[in-house]
Coordinates of C-alpha atoms in Angstrom, one line a residue:
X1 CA 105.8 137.6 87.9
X2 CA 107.5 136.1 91.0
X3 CA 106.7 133.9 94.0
X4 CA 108.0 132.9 97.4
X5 CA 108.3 130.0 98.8
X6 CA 108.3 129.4 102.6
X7 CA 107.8 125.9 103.8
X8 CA 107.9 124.3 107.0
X9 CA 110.4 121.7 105.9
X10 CA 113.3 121.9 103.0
X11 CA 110.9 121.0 100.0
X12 CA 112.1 124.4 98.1
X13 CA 113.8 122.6 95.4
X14 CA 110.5 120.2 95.0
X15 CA 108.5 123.4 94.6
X16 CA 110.9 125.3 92.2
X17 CA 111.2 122.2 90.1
X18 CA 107.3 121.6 89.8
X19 CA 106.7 125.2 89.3
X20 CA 108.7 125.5 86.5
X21 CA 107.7 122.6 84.9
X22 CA 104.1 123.5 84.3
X23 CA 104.6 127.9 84.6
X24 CA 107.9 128.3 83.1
X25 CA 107.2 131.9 83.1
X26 CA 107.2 132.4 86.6
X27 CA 109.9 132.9 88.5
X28 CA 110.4 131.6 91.6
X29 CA 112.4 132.3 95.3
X30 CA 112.5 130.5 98.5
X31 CA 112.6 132.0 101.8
X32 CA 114.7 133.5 102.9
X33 CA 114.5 136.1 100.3
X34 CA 117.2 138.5 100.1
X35 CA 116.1 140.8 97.2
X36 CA 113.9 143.3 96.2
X37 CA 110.5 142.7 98.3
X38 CA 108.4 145.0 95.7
X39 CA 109.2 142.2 93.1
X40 CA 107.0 139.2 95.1
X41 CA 103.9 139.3 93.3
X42 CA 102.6 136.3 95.3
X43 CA 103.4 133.9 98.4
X44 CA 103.5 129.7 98.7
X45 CA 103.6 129.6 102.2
X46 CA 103.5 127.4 105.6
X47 CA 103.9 129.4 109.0
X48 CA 105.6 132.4 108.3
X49 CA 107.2 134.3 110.6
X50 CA 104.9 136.9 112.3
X51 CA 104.7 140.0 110.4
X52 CA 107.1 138.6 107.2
X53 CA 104.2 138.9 104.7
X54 CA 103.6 142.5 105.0
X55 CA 107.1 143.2 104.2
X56 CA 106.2 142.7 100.2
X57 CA 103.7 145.8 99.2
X58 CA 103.1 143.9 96.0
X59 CA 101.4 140.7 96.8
X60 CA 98.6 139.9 95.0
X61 CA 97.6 136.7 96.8
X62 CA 98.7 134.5 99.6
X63 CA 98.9 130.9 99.0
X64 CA 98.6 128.2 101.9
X65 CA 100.7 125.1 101.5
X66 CA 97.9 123.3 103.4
X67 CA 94.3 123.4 104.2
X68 CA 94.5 125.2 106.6
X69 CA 94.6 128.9 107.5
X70 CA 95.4 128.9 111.0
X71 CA 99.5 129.7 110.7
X72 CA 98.3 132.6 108.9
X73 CA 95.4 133.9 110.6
X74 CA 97.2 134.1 113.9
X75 CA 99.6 136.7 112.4
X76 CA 98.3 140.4 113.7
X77 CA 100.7 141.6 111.5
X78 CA 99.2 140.2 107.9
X79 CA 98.6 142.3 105.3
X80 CA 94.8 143.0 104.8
X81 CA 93.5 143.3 101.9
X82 CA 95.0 140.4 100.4
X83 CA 93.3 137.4 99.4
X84 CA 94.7 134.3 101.3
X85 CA 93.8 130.9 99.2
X86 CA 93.6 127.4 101.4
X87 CA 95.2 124.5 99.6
X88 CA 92.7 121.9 98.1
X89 CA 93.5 119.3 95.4
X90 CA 93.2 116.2 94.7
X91 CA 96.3 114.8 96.6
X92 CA 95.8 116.4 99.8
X93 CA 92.2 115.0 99.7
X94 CA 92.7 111.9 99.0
X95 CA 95.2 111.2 101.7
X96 CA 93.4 112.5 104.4
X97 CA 90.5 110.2 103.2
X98 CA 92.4 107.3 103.2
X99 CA 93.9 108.5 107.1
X100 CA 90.6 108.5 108.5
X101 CA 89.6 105.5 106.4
X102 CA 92.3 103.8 108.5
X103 CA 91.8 105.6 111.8
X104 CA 88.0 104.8 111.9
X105 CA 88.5 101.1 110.6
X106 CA 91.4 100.5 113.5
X107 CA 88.9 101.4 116.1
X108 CA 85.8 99.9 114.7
X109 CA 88.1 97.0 114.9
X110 CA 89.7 97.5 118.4
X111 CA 93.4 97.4 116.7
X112 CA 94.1 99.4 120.4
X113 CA 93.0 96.7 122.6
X114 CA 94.4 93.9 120.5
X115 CA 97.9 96.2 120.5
X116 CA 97.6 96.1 124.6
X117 CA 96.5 91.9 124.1
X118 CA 99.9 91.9 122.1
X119 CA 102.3 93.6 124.7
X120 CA 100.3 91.3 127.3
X121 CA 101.3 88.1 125.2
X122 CA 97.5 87.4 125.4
X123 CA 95.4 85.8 122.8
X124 CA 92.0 86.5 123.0
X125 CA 88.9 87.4 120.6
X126 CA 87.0 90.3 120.5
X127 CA 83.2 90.0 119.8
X128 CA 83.1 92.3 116.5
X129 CA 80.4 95.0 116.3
X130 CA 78.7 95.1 112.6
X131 CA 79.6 98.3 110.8
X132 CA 75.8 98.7 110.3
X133 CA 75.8 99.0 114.0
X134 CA 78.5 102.1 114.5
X135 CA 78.3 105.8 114.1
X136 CA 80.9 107.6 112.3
X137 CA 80.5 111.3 113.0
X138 CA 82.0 113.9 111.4
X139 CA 83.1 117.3 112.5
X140 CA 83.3 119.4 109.5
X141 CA 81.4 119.3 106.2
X142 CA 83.9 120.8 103.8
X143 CA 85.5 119.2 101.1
X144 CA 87.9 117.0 103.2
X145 CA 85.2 116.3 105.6
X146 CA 82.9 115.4 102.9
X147 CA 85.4 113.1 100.8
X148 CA 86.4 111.0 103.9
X149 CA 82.6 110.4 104.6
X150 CA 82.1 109.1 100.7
X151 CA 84.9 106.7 101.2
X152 CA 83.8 105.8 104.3
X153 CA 80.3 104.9 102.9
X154 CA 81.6 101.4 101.5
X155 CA 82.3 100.0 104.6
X156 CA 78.5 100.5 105.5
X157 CA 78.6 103.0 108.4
X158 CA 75.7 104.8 109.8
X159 CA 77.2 108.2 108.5
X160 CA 76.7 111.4 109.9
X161 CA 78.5 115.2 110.3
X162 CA 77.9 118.5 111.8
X163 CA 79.0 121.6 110.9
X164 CA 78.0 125.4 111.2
X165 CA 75.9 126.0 108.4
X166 CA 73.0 123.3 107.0
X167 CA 74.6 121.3 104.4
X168 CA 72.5 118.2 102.9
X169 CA 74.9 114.9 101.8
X170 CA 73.2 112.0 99.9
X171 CA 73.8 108.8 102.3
X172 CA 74.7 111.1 105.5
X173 CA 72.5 112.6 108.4
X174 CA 73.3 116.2 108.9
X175 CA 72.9 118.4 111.8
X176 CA 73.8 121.9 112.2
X177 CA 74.6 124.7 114.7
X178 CA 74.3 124.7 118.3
X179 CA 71.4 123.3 118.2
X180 CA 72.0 120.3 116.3
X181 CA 75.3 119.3 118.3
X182 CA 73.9 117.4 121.2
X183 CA 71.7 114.9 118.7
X184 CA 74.7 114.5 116.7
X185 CA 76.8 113.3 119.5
X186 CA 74.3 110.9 121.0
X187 CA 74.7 108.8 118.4
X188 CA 77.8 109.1 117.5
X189 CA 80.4 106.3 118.0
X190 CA 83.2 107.2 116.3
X191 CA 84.0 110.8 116.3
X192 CA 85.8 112.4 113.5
X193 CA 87.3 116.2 113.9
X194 CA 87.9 117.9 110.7
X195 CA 86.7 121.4 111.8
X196 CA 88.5 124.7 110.8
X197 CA 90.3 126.1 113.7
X198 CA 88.2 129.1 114.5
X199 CA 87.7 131.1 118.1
X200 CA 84.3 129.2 117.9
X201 CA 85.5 125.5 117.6
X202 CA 89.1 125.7 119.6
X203 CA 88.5 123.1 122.4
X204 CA 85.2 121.5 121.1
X205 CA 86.6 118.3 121.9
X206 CA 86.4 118.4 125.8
X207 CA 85.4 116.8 128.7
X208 CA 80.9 118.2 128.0
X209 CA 81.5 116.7 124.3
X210 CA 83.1 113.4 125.5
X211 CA 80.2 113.3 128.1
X212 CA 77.3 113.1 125.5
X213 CA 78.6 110.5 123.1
X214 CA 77.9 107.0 123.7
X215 CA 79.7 105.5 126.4
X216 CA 82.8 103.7 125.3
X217 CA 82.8 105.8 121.6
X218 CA 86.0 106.8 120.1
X219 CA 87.8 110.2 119.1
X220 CA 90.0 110.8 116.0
X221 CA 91.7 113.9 115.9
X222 CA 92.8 115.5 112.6
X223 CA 92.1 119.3 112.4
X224 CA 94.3 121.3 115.0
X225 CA 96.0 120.3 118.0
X226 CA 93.6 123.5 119.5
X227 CA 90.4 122.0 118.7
X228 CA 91.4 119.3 121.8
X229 CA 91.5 119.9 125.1
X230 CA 94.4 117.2 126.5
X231 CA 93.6 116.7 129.9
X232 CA 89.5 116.3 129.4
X233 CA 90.7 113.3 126.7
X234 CA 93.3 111.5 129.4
X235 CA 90.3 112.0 132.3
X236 CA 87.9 110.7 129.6
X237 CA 89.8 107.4 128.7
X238 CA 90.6 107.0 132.2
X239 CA 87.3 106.7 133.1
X240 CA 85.9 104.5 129.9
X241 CA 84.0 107.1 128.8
X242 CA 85.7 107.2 125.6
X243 CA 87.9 103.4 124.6
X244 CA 90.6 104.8 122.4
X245 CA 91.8 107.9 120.3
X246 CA 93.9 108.8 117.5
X247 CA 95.4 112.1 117.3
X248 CA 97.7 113.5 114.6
X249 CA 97.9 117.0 116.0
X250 CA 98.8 118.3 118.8
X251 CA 98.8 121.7 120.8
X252 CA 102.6 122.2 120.7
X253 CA 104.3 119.9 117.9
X254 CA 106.7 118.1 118.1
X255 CA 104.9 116.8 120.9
X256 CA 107.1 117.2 124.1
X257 CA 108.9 114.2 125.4
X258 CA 107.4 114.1 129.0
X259 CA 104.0 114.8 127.4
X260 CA 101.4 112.1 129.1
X261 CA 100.1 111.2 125.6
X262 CA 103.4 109.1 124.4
X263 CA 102.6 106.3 127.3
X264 CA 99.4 106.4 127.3
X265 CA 98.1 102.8 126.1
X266 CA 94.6 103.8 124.8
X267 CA 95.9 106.8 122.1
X268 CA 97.4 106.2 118.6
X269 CA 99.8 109.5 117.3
X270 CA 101.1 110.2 114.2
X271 CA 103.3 113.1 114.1
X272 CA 101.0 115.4 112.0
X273 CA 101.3 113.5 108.3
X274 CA 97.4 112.5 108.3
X275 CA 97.7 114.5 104.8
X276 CA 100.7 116.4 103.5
X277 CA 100.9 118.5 100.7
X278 CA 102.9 116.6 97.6
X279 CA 104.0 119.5 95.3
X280 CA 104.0 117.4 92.1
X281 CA 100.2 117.5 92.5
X282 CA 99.8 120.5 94.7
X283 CA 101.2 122.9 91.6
X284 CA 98.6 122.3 89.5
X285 CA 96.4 124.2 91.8
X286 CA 98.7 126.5 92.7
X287 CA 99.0 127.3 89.0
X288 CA 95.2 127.5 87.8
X289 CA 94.7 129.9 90.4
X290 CA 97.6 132.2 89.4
X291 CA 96.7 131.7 86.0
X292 CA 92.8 132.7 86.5
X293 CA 94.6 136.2 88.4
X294 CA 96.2 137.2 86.0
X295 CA 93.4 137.0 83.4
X296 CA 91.1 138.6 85.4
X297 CA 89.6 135.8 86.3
X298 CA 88.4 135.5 90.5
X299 CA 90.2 133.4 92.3
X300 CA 88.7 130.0 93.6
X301 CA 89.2 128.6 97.7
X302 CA 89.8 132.0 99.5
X303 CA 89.7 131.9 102.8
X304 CA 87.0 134.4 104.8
X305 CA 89.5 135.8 107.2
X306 CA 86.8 137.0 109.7
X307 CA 85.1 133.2 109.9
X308 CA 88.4 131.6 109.6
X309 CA 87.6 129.4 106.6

């Protein structure tokens, strides 16, 4: 058995090592791969170049480095047939939990206004809004959506999330659909994105959305750059509509240097590190799912190509 490894940034060696400590028996390339392409019997991968996966007529799974499935979904070239597995274990969970943890807590504590207070050499309280008070909505109910909301449920937040399908979470109002979108944003104060990138959710966060969520609310940003659409959020904190908003993805990344978003005094970026894979712990699930493959087992977290997710 073999497997390739293509990742956006020089963590090959990481990879190799961790594979081979817990599947000795596989052996293992990184990209670029200059041998026999009939050999690959699976792909580790982070945005591929278009059309590289179909050159191995072997693959018997496609693994995404993260959880997401949009670098690979975009290809019009990938191989059909194939299943294509989304990354999710422990690690990657956990720290996008404890990123919206932080990004919910800063603006339930205007950390942006007293940043601006700071520049201003001003000293100056802020009358603090009880926790009990807010709205934390969250857009997406899967199992990173769902974690952040359990962690967030010991600050005590009114908690509640959206998503396509009806889902029912002890402690959190759900809505669902179309239908259920506009009563989920009314009360929402804090807005959460952790939607799949799909046709259907690609610029759900735009000026309409901003318009039905409580005036002065909040937006945190952590699916895909797409699901944003820039210049609705600028006209939207311009106005008040919305008092702050973190992003940690972007449209193109690395952001461009003339792009508005690096002045602009009531967003907070991160350069796309809300949660990154660590392959110490990211193997492991890697591994089982290889290891259930090969004994016939089905494999767990693949990815419905036609919903996106």
């Amino acid at each position: 058995m073999a497997l390739l490894i293509k990742t956006d940034i020089d963590r090959g060696n990481a990879w190799t090592e961790a594979l081979n400590a817990h599947y000795p028996e596989l052996k293992t390339f990184t990209w670029p791969y200059k041998g026999d392409p009939a050999k690959i019997d699976y792909a580790l991968v982070w945005q591929p170049p278009k059309g590289e996966l179909k050159r191995y007529p072997n693959l018997k799974a496609i693994f995404s480095v993260g959880a997401g499935i949009d670098h690979l979904a975009s290809d019009p070239e990938l191989p059909t047939g194939i299943p294509v597995v989304r990354m999710v274990e422990p690690g990657l969970t956990a720290g996008m939990s404890q990123y919206v943890t932080l990004a919910v807590l800063n603006h339930h504590r205007f950390m942006i206004d007293y940043a601006a207070q700071r520049r201003e050499k001003v000293w100056e309280e802020i009358p603090q809004i009880a926790a009990d008070a807010r709205q934390v909505g969250m857009l997406g109910l899967g199992v990173l959506g769902r974690d952040a909301l359990d962690k967030l449920k010991a600050f005590d937040f009114k908690l509640a999330g959206w998503s396509r399908s009806p889902k029912s979470i002890t402690g959190v109002t759900c809505f669902h659909g179309s239908g259920g979108l506009d009563a989920f944003l009314a009360e929402t104060d804090i807005l959460v994105c952790l939607l799949p990138l799909t046709p259907e959710t690609e610029g759900i966060l735009n000026s309409e959305t901003f318009a039905k969520l409580p005036a002065g609310a909040s937006v945190v940003n952590v699916g895909r750059g797409a699901h944003l659409v820039e210049d609705d959020l600028i006209a939207a904190l311009d106005s008040g509509q919305l008092s702050g908003a973190t992003l940690d993805v972007f449209r193109q990344e690395p952001l461009p240097e003339k792009h508005p978003f690096w002045k602009h005094p009531r967003i907070f970026m991160t350069p796309h590190i809300a949660s990154m894979t660590i392959p110490s712990s990211a193997v492991r699930a890697v591994v089982a799912n290889i290891q259930r493959l090969e004994s016939g087992e089905a494999l767990q977290h693949v990815v419905d190509m036609k919903r996106g997710y």
